[in-house]
Short mmCIF file of C-alpha atoms in Angstrom, two decimals:
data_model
loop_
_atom_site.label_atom_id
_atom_site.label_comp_id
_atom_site.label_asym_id
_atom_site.label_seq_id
_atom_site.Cartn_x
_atom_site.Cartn_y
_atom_site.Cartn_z
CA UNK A 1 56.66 -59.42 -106.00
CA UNK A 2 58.59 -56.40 -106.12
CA UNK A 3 59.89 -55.58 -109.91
CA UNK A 4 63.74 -56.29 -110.34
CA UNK A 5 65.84 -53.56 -109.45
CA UNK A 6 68.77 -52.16 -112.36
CA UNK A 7 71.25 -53.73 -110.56
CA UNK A 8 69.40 -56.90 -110.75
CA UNK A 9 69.79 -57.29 -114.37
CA UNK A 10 72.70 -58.72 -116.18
CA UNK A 11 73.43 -59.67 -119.93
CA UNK A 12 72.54 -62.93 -121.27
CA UNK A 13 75.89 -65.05 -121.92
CA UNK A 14 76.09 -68.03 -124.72
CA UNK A 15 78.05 -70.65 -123.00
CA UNK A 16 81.02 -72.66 -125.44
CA UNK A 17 78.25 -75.34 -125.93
CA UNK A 18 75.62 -73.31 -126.58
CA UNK A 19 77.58 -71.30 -129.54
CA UNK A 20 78.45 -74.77 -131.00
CA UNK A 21 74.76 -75.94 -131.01
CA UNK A 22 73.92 -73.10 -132.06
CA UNK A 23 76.56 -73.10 -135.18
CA UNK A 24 75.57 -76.34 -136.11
CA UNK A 25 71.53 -75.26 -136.59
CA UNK A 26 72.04 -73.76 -139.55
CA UNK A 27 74.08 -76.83 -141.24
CA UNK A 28 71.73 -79.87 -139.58
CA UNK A 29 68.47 -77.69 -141.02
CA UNK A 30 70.42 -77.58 -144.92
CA UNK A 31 72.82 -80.84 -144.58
CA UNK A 32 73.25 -80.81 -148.73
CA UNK A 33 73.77 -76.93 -149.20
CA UNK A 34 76.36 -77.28 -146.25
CA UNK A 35 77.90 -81.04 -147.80
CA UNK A 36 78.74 -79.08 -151.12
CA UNK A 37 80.30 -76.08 -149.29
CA UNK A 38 82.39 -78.32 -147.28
CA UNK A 39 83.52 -79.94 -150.48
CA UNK A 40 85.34 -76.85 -151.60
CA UNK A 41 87.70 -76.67 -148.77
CA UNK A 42 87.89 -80.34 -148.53
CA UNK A 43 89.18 -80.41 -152.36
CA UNK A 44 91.81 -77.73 -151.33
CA UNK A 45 92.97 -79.01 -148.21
CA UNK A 46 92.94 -82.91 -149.78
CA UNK A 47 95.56 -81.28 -152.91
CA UNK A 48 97.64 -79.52 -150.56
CA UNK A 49 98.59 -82.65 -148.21
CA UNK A 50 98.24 -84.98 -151.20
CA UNK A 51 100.83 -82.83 -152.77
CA UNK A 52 103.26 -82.26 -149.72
CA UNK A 53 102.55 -86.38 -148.77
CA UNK A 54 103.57 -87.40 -152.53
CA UNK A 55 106.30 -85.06 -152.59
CA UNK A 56 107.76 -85.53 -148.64
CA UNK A 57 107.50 -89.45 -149.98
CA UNK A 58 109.80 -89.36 -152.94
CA UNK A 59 112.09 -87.64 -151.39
CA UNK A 60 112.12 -90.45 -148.29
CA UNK A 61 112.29 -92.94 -151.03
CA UNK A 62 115.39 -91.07 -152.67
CA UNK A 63 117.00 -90.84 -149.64
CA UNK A 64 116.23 -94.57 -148.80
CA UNK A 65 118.07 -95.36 -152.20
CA UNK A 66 121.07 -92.65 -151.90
CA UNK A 67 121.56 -94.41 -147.97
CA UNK A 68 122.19 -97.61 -149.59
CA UNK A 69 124.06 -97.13 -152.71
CA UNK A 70 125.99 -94.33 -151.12
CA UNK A 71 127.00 -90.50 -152.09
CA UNK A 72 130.43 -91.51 -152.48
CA UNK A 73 130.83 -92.63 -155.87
CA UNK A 74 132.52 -90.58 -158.08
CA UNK A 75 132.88 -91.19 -162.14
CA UNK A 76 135.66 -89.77 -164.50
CA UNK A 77 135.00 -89.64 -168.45
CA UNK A 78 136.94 -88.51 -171.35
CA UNK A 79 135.42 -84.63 -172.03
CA UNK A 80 136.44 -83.10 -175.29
CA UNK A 81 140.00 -81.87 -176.71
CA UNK A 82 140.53 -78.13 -177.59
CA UNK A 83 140.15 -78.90 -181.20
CA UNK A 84 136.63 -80.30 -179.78
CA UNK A 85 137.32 -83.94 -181.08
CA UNK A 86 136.20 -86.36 -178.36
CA UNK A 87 138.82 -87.07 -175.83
CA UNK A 88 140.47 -90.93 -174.71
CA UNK A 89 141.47 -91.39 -171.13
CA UNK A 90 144.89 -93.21 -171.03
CA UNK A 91 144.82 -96.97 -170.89
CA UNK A 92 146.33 -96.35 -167.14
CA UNK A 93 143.82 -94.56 -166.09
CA UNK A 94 142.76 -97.04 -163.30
CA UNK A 95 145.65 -97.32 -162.21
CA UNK A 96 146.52 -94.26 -161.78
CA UNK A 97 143.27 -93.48 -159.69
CA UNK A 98 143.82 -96.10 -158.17
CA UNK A 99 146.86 -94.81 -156.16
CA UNK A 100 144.76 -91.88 -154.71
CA UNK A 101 145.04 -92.36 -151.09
CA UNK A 102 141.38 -91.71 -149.55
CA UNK A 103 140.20 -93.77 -153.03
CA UNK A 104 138.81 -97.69 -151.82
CA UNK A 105 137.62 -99.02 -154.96
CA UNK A 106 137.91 -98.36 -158.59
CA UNK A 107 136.48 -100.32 -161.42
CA UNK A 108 135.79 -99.13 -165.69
CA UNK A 109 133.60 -99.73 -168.65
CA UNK A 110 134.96 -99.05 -172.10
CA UNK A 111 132.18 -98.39 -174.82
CA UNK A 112 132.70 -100.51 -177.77
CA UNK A 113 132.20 -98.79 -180.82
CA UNK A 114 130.48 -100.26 -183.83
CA UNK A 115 129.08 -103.50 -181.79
CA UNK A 116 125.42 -103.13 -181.33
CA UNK A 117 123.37 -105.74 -179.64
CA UNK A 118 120.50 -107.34 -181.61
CA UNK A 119 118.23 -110.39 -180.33
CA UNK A 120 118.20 -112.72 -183.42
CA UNK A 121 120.76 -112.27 -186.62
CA UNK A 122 117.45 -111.78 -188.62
CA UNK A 123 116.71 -107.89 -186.84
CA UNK A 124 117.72 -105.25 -189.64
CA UNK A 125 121.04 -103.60 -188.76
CA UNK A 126 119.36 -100.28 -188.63
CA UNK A 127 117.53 -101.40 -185.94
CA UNK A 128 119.63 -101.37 -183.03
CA UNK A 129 117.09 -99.90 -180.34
CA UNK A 130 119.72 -97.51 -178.59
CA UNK A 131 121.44 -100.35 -177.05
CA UNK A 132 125.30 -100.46 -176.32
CA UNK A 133 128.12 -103.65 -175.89
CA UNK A 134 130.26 -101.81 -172.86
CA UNK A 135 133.42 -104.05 -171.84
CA UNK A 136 133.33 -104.17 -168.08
CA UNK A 137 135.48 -105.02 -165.34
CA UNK A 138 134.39 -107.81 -162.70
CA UNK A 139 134.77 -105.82 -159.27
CA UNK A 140 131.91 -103.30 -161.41
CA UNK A 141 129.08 -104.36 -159.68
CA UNK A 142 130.54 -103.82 -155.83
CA UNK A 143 131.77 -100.60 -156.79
CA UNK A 144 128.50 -99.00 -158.73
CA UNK A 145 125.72 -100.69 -156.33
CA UNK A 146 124.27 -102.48 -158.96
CA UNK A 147 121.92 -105.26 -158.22
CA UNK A 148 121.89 -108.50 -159.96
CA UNK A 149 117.92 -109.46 -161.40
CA UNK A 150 118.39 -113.05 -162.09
CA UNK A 151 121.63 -114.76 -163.18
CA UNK A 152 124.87 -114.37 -162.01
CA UNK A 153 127.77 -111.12 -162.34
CA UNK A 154 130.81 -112.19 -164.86
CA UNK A 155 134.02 -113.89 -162.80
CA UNK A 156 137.47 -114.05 -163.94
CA UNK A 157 136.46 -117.40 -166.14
CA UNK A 158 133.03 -115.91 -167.61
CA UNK A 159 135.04 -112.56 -168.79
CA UNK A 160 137.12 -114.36 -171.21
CA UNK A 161 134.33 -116.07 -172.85
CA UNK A 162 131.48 -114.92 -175.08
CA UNK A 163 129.69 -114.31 -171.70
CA UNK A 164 126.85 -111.52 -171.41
CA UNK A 165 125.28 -109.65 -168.49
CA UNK A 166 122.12 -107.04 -169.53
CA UNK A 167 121.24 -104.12 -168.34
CA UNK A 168 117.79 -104.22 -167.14
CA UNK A 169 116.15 -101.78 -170.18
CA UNK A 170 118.28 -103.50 -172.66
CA UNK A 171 116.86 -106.76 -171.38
CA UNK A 172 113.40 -105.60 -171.34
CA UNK A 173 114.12 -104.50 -174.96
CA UNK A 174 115.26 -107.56 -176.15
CA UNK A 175 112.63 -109.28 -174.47
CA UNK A 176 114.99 -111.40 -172.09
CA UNK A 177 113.01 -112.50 -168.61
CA UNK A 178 115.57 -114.67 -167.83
CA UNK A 179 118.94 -116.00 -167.65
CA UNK A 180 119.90 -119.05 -169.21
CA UNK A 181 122.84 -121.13 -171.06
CA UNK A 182 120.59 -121.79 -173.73
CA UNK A 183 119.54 -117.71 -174.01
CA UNK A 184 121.85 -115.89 -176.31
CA UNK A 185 121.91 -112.83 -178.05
CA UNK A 186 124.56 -111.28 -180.88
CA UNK A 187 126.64 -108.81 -179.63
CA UNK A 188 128.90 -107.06 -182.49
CA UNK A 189 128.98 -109.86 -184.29
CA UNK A 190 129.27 -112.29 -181.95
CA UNK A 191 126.83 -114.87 -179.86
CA UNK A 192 127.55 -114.29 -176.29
CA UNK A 193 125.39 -116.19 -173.50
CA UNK A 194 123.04 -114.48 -171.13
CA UNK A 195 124.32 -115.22 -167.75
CA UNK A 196 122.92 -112.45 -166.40
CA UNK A 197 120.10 -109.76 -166.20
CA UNK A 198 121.08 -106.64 -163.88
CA UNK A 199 118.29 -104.32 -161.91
CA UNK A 200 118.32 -100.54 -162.56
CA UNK A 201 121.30 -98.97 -161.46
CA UNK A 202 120.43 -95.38 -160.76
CA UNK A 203 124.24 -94.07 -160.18
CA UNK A 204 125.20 -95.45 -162.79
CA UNK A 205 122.13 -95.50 -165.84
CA UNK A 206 124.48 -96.51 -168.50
CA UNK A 207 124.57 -99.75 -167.42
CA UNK A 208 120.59 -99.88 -168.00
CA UNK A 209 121.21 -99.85 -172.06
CA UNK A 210 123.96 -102.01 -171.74
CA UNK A 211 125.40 -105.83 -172.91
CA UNK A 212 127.73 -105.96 -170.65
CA UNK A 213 130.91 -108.18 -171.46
CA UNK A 214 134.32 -109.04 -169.59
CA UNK A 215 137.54 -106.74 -170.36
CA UNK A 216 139.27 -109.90 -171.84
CA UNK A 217 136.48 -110.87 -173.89
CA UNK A 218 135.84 -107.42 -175.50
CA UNK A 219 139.18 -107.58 -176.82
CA UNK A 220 139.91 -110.47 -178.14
CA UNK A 221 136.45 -110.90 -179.71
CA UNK A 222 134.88 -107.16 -180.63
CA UNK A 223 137.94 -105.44 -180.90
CA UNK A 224 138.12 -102.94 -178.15
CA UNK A 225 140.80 -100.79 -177.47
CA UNK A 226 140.99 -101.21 -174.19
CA UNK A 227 140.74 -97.70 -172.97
CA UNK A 228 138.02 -97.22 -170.36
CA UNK A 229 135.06 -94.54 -171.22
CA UNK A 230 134.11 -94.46 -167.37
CA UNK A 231 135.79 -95.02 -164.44
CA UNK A 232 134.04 -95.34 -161.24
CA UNK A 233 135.72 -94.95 -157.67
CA UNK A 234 134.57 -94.96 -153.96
CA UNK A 235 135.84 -93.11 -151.25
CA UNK A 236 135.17 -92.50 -147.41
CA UNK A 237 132.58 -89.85 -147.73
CA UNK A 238 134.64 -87.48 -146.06
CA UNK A 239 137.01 -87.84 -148.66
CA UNK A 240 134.97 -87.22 -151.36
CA UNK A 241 135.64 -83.37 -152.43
CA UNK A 242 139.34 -83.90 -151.61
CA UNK A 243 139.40 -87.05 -154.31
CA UNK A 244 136.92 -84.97 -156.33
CA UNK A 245 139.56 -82.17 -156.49
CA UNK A 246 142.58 -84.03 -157.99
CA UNK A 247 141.14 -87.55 -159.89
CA UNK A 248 141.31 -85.28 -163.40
CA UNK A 249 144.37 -84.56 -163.36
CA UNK A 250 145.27 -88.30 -161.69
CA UNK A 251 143.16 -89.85 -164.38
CA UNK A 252 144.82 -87.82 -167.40
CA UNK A 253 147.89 -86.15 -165.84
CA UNK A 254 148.85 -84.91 -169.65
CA UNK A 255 145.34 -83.10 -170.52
CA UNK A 256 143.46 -82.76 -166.77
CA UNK A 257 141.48 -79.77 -168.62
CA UNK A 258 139.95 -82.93 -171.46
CA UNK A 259 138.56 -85.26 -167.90
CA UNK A 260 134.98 -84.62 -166.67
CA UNK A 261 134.34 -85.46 -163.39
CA UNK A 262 130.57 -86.15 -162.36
CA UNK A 263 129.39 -87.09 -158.91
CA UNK A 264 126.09 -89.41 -160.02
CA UNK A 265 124.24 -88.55 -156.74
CA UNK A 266 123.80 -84.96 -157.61
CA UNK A 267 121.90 -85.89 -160.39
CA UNK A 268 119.58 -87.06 -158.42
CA UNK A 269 119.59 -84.44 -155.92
CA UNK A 270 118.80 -82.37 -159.28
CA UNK A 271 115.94 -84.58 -159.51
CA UNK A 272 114.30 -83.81 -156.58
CA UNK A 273 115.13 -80.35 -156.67
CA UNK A 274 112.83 -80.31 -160.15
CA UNK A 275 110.73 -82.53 -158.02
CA UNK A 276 110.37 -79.74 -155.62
CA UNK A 277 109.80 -76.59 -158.02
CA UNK A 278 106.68 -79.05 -159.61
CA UNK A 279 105.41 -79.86 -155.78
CA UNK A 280 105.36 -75.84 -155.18
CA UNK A 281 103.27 -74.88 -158.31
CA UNK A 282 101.27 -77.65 -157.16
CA UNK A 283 100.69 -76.46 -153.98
CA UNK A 284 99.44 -73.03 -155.82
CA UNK A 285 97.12 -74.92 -157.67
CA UNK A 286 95.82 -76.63 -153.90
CA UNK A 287 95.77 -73.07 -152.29
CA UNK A 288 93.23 -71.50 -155.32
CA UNK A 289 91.30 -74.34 -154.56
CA UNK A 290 91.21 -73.56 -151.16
CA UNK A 291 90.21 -70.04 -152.38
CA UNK A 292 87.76 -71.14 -154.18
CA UNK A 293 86.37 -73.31 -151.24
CA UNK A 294 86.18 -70.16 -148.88
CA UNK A 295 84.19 -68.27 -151.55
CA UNK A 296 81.96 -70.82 -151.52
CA UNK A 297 81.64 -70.45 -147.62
CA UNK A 298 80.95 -67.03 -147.64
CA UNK A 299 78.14 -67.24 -150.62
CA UNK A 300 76.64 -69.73 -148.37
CA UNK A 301 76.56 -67.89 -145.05
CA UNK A 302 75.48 -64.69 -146.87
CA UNK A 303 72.44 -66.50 -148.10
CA UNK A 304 72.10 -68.27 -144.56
CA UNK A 305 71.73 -65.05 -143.06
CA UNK A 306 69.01 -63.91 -145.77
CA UNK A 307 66.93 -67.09 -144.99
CA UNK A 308 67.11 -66.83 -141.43
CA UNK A 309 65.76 -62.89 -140.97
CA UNK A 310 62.96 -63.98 -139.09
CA UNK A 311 65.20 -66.47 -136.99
CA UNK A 312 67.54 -63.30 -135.98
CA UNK A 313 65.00 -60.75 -134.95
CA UNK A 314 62.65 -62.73 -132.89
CA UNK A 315 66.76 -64.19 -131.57
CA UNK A 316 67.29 -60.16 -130.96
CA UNK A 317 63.40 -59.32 -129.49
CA UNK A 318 64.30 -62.26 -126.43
CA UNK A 319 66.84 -61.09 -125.91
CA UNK A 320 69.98 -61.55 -127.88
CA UNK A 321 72.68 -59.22 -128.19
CA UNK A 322 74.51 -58.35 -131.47
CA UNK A 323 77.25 -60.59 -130.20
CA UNK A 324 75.57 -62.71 -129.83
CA UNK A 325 73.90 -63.19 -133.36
CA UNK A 326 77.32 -62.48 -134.34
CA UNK A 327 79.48 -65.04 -132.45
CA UNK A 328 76.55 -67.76 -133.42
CA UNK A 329 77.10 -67.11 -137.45
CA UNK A 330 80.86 -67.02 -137.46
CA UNK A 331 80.90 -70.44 -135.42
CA UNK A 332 78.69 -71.81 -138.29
CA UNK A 333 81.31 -70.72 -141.13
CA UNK A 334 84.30 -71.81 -138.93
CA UNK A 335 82.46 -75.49 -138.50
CA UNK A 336 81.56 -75.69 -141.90
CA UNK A 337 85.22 -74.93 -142.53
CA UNK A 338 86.29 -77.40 -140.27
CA UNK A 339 84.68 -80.09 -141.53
CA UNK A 340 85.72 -79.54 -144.80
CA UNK A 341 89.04 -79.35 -143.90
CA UNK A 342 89.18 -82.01 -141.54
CA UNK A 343 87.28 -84.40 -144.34
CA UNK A 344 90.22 -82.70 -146.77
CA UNK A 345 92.78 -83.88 -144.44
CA UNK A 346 91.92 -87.36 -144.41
CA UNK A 347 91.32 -87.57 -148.28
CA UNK A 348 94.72 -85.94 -148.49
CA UNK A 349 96.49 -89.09 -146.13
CA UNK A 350 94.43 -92.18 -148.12
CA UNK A 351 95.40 -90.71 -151.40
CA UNK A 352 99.56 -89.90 -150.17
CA UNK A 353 99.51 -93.29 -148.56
CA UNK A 354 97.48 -95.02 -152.10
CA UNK A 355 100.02 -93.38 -154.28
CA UNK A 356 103.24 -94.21 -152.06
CA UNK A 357 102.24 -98.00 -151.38
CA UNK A 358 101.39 -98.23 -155.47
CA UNK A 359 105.31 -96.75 -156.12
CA UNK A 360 106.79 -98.68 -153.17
CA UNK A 361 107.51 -95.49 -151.32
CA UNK A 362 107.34 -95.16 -147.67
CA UNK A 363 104.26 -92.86 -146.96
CA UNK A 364 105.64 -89.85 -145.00
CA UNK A 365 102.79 -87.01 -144.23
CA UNK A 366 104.39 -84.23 -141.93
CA UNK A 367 102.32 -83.15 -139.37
CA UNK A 368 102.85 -79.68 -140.45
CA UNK A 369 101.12 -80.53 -143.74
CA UNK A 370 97.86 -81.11 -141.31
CA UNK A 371 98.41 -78.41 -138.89
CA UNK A 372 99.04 -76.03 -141.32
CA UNK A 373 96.04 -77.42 -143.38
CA UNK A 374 92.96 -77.26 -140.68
CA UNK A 375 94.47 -73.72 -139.41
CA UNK A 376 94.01 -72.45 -143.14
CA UNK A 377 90.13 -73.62 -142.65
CA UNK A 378 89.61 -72.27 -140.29
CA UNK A 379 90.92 -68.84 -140.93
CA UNK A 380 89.17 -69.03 -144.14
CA UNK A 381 86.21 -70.16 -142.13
CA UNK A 382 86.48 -66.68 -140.26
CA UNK A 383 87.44 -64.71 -143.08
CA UNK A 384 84.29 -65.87 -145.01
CA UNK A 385 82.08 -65.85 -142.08
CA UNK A 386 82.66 -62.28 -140.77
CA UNK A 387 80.47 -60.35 -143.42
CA UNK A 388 77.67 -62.20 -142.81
CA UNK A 389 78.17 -62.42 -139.07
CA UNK A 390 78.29 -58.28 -139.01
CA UNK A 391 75.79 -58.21 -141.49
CA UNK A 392 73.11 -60.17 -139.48
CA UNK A 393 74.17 -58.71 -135.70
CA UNK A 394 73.07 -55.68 -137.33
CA UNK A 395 69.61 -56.35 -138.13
CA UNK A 396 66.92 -54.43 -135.99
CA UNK A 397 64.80 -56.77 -134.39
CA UNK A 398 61.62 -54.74 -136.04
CA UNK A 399 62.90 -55.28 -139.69
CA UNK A 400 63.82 -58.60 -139.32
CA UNK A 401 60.53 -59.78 -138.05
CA UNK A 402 58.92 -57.73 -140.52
CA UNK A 403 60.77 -59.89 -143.24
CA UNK A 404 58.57 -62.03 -145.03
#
């Protein structure tokens, strides 16, 4: 047999396959050192999609709520005078708003001063657990949103009697469940009936400390005034800065400069805003994890290539080129990457979807979040694994065998 001419020769190749079984030797020979290395990454990747899930789930949830109460409800209050005294809107004040053109609904509460809200007459005065009596007009509840709990809302007949509606903290503070003719509570004074117990209105939070009694009623039994301490209106949303711009001085034509003028859905666009900053610093905390995690790759793979000398030079003395000795180390880091973040990935889903079915939240993870998440793996896979990889295509085949 005639010996193989030069040209005969060519370089050994590693086929895709053959690099992958090759990357996985070292982490089926040391399952546990490669389990707890993978649990780094998997701890980084599963805070940074918990975080984004959470977050990207309130905010769905928000905008659920906003969609159905509607970013069109605006709110005038008295502000202060220049003297800084507190401020009165006129007694017309409805009215008056009222005859805004792009305005559809309007509706008050009045704050009744000096008429707390106590569940028995045997609770000491002092004691009045930061609840209000608000005198309330009956088209309030279409025009805020607000839900009714149990009970019923207060009709023309109801607001002239010593008739009650509770907001749903005051309730829960008074220990109310329920409304019922024989459920009463003393209001200023006064014994009104429960007929009602109202949900959390988020556009309009007052209401949530409230005893909420009709206009008439208010008057003729706990003395109110009869001027309004918030007035609510609606408008076509694309109305809304143009009746934003002129309801102060509409509302208190005489003293425009002593009206505030609030738009309760910014408030919660504040909210997530804050909600947003917090998700952020989160996500720093996730991304040191993920630090952390690739450290923890790269102290393994270092000590990988230590143990596995021998393995390298008798690799290199059949044969094996440095790329190849270098291609099969970095696919080890990059699939113990991957499996930590792919494992991190799925933690981060079951805990965003726990969390948003526990809060009633729709569970939104944006693919992004995962994308972004397994590509970060991986480039920390390669990051950690190139030292090593150089380090052990560099070996001669000699010293490497010669290692005991």
């Amino acid at each position: 047999m005639r010996p193989a001419a030069a040209d005969d020769l060519h370089p050994s190749r590693l086929w895709p396959g053959d690099v992958v079984r090759g990357g996985a030797v070292g982490l089926r020979t040391r399952p546990l050192r490669a389990v707890l290395s993978a649990l780094g990454i998997a701890i980084g990747i599963a805070a940074m999609v918990a975080v984004v899930g959470i977050s990207s789930s309130s905010r769905a949830d928000l905008d659920r709520t906003l969609a159905s109460l509607g970013t069109n409800l605006l709110t005038v209050s008295p502000g202060r005078t220049m003297s800084g005294g507190q401020a009165k809107l006129p007694a017309r004040a409805e009215d008056m708003v009222a005859r805004i053109g792009p305005v559809t609904s309007v509706s008050a509460t009045g704050r009744v001063p000096d008429a707390h809200v106590y569940r028995t007459d045997r609770i000491p005065e002092a004691e009045t657990g930061g609840l209000a009596a608000y005198a309330v007009r009956t088209d309030l509840r279409a025009t805020t949103g607000a839900r009714l709990r149990d009970g019923t809302w207060l009709n023309a007949a109801t607001a002239r009697h010593p008739a009650v509606v509770l907001g749903a903290t005051a309730a829960e503070r008074l220990g109310i469940g329920r409304a019922a003719p024989e459920v009463r509570v003393l209001v200023g004074g006064e014994w009104f009936t429960v007929v009602g117990i109202l949900q959390p209105a988020p556009l309009a939070p007052e209401l949530d400390l409230g005893a909420l009694v009709g206009w008439p009623a208010a008057k003729d039994r706990l003395g109110f005034d009869g001027h309004a301490t918030t007035v609510y209106t609606r408008s076509a949303d694309a109305d809304v800065e143009e009746v934003q711009s002129v309801l102060g001085a509409t509302a208190n034509p005489a003293a425009p400069n002593e009206v505030e003028v609030s738009r309760p859905s910014d408030a919660l666009a504040a909210k997530r805003a804050a909600g947003e900053a917090f998700t952020r610093l989160l996500l720093g905390v996730g991304a040191v994890a993920l630090l952390v995690g690739g450290v923890g790759v790269a102290n393994t793979m270092v000590i990988s290539v230590l143990e596995r000398r021998a393995e390298i030079g008798l690799r290199r003395a059949l044969g094996a080129t440095r790329g190849h000795i270098r291609t099969q180390f970095l696919a080890e880091s990059l699939l113990l990457s991957a499996l930590g973040g792919a494992a991190g990935a799925l933690l981060g889903a079951a805990v965003t979807a726990s969390y948003a079915a526990s809060q009633g939240w729709p569970p939104v993870i944006p693919a992004w979040t995962l994308a972004g998440g397994l590509a970060a793996t991986l480039t920390i896979g390669a990051l950690a694994g190139l030292y090593p990889a150089l380090h052990a295509s560099r070996l001669p085949p000699a010293t490497a065998l010669a290692t005991p």
